[in-house]
Coordinates of C-alpha atoms and ligand atoms in Angstrom, one line a residue:
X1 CA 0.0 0.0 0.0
X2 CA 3.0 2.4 1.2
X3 CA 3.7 3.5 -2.9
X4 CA -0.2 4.8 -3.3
X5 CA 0.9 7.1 -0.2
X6 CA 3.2 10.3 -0.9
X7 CA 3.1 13.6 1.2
X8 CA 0.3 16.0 -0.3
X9 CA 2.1 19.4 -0.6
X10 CA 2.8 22.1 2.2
X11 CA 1.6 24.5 4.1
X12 CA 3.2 27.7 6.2
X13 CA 1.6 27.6 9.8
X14 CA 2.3 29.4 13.0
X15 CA 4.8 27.9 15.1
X16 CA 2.4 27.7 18.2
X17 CA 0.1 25.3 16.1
X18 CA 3.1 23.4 14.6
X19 CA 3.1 20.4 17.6
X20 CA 3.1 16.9 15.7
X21 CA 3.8 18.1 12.1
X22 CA 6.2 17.4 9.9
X23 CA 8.8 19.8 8.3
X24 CA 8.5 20.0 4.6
X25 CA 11.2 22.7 3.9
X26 CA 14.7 22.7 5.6
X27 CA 15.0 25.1 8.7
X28 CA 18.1 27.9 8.9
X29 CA 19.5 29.6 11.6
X30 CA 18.9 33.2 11.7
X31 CA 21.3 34.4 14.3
X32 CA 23.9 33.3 16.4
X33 CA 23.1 31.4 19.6
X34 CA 23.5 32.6 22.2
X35 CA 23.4 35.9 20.4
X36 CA 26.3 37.6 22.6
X37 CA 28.7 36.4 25.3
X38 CA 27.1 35.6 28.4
X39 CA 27.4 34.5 32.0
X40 CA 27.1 31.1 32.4
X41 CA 27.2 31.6 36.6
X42 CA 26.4 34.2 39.1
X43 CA 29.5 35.9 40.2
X44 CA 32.3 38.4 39.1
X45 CA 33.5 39.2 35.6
X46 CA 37.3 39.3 35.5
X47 CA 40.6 39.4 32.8
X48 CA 41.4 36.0 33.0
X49 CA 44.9 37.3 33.4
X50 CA 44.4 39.6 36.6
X51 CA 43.4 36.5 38.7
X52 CA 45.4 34.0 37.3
X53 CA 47.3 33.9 40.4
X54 CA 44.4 33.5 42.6
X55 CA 44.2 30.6 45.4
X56 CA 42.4 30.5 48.9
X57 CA 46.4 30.8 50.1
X58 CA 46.8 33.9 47.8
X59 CA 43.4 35.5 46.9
X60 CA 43.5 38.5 44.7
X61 CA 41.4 42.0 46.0
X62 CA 40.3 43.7 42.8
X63 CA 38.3 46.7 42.6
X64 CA 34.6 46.4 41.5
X65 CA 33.1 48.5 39.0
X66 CA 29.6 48.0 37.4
X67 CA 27.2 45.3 37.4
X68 CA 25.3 43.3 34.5
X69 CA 22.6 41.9 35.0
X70 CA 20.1 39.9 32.2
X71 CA 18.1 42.1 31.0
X72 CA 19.6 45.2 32.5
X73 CA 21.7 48.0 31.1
X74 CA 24.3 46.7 28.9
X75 CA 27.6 47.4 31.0
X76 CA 30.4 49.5 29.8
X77 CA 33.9 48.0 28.8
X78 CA 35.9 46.5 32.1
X79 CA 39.3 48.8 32.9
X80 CA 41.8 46.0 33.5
X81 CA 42.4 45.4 37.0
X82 CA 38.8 45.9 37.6
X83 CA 35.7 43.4 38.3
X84 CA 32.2 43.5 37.3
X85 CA 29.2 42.1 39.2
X86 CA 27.6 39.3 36.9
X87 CA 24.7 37.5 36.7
X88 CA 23.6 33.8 34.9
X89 CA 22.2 35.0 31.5
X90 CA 24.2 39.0 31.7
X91 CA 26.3 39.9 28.8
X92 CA 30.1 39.9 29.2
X93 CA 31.4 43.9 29.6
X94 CA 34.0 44.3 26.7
X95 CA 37.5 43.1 28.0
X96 CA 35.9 40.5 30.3
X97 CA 37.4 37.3 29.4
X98 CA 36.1 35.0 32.2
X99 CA 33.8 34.5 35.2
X100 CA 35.0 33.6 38.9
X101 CA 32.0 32.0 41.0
X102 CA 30.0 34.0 43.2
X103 CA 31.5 31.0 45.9
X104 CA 35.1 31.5 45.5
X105 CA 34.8 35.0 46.3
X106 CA 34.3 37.5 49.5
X107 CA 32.8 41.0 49.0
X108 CA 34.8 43.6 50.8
X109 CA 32.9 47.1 50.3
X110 CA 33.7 48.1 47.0
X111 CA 36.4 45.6 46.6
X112 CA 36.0 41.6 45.8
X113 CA 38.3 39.0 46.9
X114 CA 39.0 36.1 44.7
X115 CA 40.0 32.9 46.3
X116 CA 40.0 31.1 42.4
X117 CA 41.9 31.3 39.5
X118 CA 39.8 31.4 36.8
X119 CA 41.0 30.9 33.0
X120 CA 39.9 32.4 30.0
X121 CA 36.4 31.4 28.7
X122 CA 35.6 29.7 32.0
X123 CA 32.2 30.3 32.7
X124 CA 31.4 32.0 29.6
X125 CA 28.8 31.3 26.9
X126 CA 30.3 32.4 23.7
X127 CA 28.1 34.4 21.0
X128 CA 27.2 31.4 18.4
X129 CA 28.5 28.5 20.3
X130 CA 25.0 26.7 20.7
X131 CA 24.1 27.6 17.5
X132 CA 26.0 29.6 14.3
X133 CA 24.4 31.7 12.3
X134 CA 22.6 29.7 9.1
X135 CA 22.9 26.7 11.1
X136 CA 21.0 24.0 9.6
X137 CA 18.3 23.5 12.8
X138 CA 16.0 21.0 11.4
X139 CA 15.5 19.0 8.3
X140 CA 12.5 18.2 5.8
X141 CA 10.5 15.2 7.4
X142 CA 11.9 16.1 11.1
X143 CA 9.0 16.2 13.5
X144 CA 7.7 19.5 15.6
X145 CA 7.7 18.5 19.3
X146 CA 8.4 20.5 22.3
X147 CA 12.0 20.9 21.4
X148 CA 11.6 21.7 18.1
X149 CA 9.1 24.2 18.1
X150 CA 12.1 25.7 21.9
X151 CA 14.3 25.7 19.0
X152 CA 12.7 27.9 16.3
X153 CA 11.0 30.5 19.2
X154 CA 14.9 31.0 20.6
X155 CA 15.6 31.6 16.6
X156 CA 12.6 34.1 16.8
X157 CA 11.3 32.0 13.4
X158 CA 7.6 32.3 13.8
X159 CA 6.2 30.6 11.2
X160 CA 7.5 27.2 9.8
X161 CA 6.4 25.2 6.6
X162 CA 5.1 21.5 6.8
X163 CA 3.3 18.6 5.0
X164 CA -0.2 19.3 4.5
X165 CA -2.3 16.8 7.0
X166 CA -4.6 14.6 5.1
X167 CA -8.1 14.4 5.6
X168 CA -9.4 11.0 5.8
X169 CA -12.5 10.3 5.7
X170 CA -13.9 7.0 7.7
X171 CA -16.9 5.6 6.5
X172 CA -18.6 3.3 8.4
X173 CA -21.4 0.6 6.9
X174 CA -23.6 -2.0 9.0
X175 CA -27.6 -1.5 9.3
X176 CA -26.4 -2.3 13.5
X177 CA -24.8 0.5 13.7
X178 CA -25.9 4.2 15.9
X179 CA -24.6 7.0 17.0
X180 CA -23.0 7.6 20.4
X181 CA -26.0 8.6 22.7
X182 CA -28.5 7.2 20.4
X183 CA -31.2 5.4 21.6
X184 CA -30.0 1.4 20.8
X185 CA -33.2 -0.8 20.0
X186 CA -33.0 -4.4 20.0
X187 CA -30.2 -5.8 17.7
X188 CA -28.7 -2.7 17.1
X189 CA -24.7 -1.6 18.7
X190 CA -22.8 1.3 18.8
X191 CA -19.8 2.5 16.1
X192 CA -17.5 2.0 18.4
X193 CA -15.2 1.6 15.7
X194 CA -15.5 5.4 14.2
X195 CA -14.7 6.7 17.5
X196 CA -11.6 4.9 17.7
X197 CA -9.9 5.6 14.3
X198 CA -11.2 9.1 15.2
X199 CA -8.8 9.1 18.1
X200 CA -6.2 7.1 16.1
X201 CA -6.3 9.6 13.1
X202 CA -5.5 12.2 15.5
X203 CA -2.7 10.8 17.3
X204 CA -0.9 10.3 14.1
X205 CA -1.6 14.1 13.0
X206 CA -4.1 13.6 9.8
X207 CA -7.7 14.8 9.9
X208 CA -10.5 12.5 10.5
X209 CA -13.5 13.1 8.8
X210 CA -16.5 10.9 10.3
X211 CA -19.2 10.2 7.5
X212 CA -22.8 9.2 8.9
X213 CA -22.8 5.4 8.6
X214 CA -24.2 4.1 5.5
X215 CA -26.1 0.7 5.7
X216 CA -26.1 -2.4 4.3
X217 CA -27.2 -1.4 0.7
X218 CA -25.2 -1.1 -2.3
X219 CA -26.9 2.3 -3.4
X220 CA -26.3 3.8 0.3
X221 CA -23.0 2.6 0.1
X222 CA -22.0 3.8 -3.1
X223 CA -23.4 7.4 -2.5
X224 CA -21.7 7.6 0.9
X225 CA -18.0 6.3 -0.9
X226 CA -18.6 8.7 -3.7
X227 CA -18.9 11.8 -1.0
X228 CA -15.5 10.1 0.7
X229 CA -13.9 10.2 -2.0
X230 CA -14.0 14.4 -1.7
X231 CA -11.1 13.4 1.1
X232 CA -7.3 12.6 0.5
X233 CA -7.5 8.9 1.5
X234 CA -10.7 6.8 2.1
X235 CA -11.4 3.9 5.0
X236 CA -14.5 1.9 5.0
X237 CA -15.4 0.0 8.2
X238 CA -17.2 -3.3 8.1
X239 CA -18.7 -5.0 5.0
X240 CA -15.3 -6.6 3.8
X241 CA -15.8 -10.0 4.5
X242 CA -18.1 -12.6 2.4
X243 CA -21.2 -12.6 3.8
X244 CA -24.7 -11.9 2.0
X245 CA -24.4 -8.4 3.3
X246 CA -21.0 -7.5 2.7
X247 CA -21.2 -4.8 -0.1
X248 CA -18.4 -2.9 0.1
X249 CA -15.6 -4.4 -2.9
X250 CA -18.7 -4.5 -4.6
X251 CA -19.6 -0.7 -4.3
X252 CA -15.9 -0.2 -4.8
X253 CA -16.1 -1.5 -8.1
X254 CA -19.8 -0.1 -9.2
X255 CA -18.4 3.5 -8.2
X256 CA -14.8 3.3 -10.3
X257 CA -12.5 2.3 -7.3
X258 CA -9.9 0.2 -8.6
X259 CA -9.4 -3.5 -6.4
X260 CA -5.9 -3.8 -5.5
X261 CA -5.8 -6.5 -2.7
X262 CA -8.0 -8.6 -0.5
X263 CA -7.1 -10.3 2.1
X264 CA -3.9 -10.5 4.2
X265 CA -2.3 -12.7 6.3
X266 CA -2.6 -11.5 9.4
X267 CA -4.5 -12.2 12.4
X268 CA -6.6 -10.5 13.6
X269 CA -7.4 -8.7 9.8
X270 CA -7.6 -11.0 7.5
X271 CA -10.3 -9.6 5.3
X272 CA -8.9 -6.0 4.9
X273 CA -9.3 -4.7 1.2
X274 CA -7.0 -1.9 -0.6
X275 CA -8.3 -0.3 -3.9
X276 CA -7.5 3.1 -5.6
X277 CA -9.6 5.8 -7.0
X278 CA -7.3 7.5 -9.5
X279 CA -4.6 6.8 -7.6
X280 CA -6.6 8.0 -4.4
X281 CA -6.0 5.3 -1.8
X282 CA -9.3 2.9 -0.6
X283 CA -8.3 1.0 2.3
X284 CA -11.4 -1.4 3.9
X285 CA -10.6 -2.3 7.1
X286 CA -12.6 -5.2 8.9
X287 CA -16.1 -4.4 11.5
X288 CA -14.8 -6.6 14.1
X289 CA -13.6 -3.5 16.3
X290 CA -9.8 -5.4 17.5
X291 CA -8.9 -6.4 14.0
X292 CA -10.4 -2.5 12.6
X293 CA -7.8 -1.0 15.6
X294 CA -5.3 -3.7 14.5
X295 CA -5.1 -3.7 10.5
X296 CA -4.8 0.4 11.0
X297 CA -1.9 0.3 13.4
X298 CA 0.2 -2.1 11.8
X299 CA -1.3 -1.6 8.2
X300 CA -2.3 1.9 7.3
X301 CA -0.7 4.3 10.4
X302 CA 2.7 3.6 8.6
X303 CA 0.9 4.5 5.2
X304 CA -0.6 7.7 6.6
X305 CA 2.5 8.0 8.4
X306 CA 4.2 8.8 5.4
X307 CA 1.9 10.8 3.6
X308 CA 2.3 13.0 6.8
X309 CA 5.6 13.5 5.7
X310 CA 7.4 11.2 7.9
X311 CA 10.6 9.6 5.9
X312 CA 10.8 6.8 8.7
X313 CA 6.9 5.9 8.9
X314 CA 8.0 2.0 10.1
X315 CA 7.3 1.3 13.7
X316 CA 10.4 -0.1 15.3
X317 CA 9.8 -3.2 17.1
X318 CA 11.8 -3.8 20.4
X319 CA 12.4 -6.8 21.9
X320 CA 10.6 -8.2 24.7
X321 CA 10.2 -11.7 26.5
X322 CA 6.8 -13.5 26.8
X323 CA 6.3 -14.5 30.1
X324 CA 4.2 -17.5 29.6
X325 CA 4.3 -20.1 26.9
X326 CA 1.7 -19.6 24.2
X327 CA 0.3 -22.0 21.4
X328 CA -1.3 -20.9 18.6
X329 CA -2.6 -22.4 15.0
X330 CA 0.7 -21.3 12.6
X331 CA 0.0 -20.1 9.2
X332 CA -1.0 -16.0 9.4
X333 CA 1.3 -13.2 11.8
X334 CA -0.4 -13.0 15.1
X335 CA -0.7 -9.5 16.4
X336 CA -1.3 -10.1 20.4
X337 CA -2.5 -7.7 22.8
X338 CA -0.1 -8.1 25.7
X339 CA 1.1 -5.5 28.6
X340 CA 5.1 -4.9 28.7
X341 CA 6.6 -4.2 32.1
X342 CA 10.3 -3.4 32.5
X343 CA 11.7 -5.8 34.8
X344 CA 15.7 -5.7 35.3
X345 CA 17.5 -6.0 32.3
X346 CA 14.3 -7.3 30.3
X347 CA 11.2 -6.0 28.6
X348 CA 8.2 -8.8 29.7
X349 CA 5.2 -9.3 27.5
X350 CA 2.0 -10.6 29.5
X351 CA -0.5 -11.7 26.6
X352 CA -3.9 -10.9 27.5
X353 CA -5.8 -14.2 28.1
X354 CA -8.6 -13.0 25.6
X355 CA -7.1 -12.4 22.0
X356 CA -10.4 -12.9 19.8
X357 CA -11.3 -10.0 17.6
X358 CA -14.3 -8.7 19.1
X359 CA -13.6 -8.3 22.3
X360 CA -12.9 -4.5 23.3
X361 CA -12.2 -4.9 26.9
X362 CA -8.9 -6.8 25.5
X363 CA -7.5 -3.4 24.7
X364 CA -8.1 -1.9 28.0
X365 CA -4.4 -1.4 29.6
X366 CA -2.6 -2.9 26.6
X367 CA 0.6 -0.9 26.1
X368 CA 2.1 -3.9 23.7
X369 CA 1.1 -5.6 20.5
X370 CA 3.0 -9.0 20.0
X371 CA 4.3 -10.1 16.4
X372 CA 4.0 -13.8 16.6
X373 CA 5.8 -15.1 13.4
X374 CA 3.2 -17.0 11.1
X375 CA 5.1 -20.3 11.5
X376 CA 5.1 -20.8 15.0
X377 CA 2.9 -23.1 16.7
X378 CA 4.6 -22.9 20.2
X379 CA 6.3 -20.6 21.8
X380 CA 7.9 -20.9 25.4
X381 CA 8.0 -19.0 28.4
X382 CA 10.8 -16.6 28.1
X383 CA 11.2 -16.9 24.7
X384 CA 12.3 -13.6 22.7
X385 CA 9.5 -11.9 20.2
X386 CA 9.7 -8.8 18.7
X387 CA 6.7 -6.5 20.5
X388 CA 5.8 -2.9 18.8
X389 CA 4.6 -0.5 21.7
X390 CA 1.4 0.8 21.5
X391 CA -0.3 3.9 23.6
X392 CA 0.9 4.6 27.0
X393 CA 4.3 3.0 26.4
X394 CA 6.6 1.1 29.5
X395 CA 5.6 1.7 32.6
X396 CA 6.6 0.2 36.2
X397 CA 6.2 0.7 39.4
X398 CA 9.4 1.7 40.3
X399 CA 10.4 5.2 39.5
X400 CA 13.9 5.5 37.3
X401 CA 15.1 7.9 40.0
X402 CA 14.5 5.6 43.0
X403 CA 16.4 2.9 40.9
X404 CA 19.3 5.0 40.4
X405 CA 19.6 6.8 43.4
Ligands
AMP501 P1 -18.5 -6.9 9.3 O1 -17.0 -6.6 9.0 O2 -19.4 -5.8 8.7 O3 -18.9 -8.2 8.9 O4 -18.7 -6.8 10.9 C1 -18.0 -7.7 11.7 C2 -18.4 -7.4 13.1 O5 -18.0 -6.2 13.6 C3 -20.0 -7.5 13.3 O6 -20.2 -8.0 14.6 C4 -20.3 -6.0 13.3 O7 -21.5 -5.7 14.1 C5 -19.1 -5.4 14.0 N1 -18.9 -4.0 13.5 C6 -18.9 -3.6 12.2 N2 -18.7 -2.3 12.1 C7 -18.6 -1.8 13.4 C8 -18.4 -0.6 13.9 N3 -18.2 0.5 13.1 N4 -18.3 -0.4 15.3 C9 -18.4 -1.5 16.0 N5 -18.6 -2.7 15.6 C10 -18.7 -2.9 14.3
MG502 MG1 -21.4 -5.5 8.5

């Protein structure tokens, strides 16, 4: 599926409502970093050389002249033999070529006695040395987070270009289905399923646009896939499968969607379809609400993932180790809902007892989905497997700091 996704263009947007997206044009420094010599300390602003003979045996008594503080007055040029009252963040008088610590020194009225030596550039932050002027800060495909978007605001670069987010319209089909808060008469269920690819759409950055489910009729279904089609990329929800009331590949074909594939060997999944409306990608994802969640994690995040504009859209597996021996029926990949705790040196995978593909309360908790290769039948306790983490991510019930301290 990954070829029928490519990023859609670019946008300029405000910095402040950059978070999650992904840089489509490379980002230059504008200025040096910091942009003049600073204070790395509180303390006293010396010539290296006029208290290079400083000890607590031998302190030096220099005169003190000035002060600089961030933010205040810019002080005037430091007379040799002189000192000048610095603050963290306060730029450097002229002449000043170092910084003695406010704790190696006594104050004496209008004198200051250094019990340090203190050698040039010590305790200084050079103009440029965090960043250089035209700097390369961040490149196209590089993801705005927190310390991205610290990055550009200390740059003073308001406004940064990115991939344009996708819209992706999720249609939903079954005669069962109804609305959150709708009344549910007998035989009918709630679309759960729109609610969660809502939420997964939004995690990954793209737009979800929620079409009213269409039911089981060719003509409703057609109508409703012809109005999804107005997004970039179209999923369909239920209806894949072969039963007498599965329309979908056939409404595919009756509106001009091209079939690509059907089927894969995955479990759960299996009946997940991919088509292509001039060149616009279909994907039909299975009802069954685990395998719906399932087939778009492993299946089409990666795919939106790059159309996002993300040049790594693979999720890395890590390794974990199952804590109990599993069998299973070998023939598709097995994605298992499991919980990963950290313990010692290992990563452990607890599969959750119920791994059928209806069952939402399965997912409650899970911070782990399993690959189980397709030609295992029996895997032991302790045994290696690769595990992709999902949601919340590792955590114990020992903090990191308690461990280490
Ligand atoms: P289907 O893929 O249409 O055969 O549906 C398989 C199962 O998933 C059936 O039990 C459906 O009722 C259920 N299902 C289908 N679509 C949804 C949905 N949007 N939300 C929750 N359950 C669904
Ligand atoms: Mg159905």
């Amino acid at each position: 599926m990954l070829p029928a996704f490519a990023p859609l263009g670019e946008e300029e947007v405000r910095l402040t409502e950059s978070s999650g997206r992904y840089v489509s044009r490379d980002v230059v420094a504008r200025f040096d970093s910091p942009p003049f010599d600073n204070s790395a300390m509180d303390g006293y602003a010396v010539r290296a050389a006029d208290v290079s003979a400083a000890s607590p045996d031998t302190p030096v008594r220099l005169p003190l002249r000035g002060e600089s503080r961030a933010g205040g007055a810019l002080p005037g040029p430091l007379k040799p033999g002189t000192v000048c009252r610095i603050f963290t963040g306060a730029p450097m008088p002229l002449g000043a070529d170092a910084v003695v610590i406010q704790e190696d020194t006594d104050r004496d009225d209008d004198e200051v006695v250094i019990r340090e030596a203190s050698p040039e550039g010590k305790h200084v932050r050079a103009q440029g040395t965090d960043v250089s002027s035209s700097a390369l800060l961040l490149r196209v495909g590089d993801r705005m987070w927190p310390g991205e978007i610290g990055l550009l605001a200390s740059q003073n670069i308001d406004r940064v270009h990115v991939f344009r987010r996708p819209k992706v319209a999720l249609l939903s089909t079954g005669d069962e289905l109804r609305a959150l808060g709708d009344e549910l008469d007998p035989g009918a269920i709630v679309n759960s399923n729109v609610y969660v690819l809502t939420e997964m759409l939004r995690t990954l950055g793209a737009i979800p646009i929620a079409l009213p489910a269409a039911r089981d009729t060719l003509p409703e279904i057609e109508a409703a896939l012809r109005k999804a089609l107005e997004a970039d990329v179209v999923i369909t929800m239920g209806g894949v499968s072969v039963g007498a009331y599965d329309f979908v590949q056939e409404a595919f074909k009756n509106v001009g969607i091209e079939p690509g594939f059907w089927k894969v060997r995955i479990k759960p999944g299996k009946p997940l379809a991919f088509a292509q409306y001039e060149g616009k990608p279909v994907i039909g994802v299975p009802g069954n609400p685990i395998s719906a969640m399932i087939t778009f994690e492993v299946l089409v995040a990666p795919c939106l993932r790059k159309m996002l504009g993300d040049p790594q859209p693979h999720p890395q597996p890590v390794v974990a180790r199952l804590r109990n021996a599993y069998r299973r029926r070998p023939g598709r990949v097995e994605i298992a809902r499991a919980v990963a705790t950290r313990e010692g040196e290992d990563v452990i995978v607890e599969l959750h007892d119920r791994q059928g593909s209806g069952s939402l309360p399965s997912f409650v908790g899970v911070n782990a989905l399993v690959i189980l290769p397709a030609d295992k039948a029996e895997l032991a306790a302790g045994e290696k497997v690769e595990v992709l983490l999902w949601g919340p991510g590792l955590s114990g019930a020992t903090s990191v700091f308690e461990r280490l301290s």
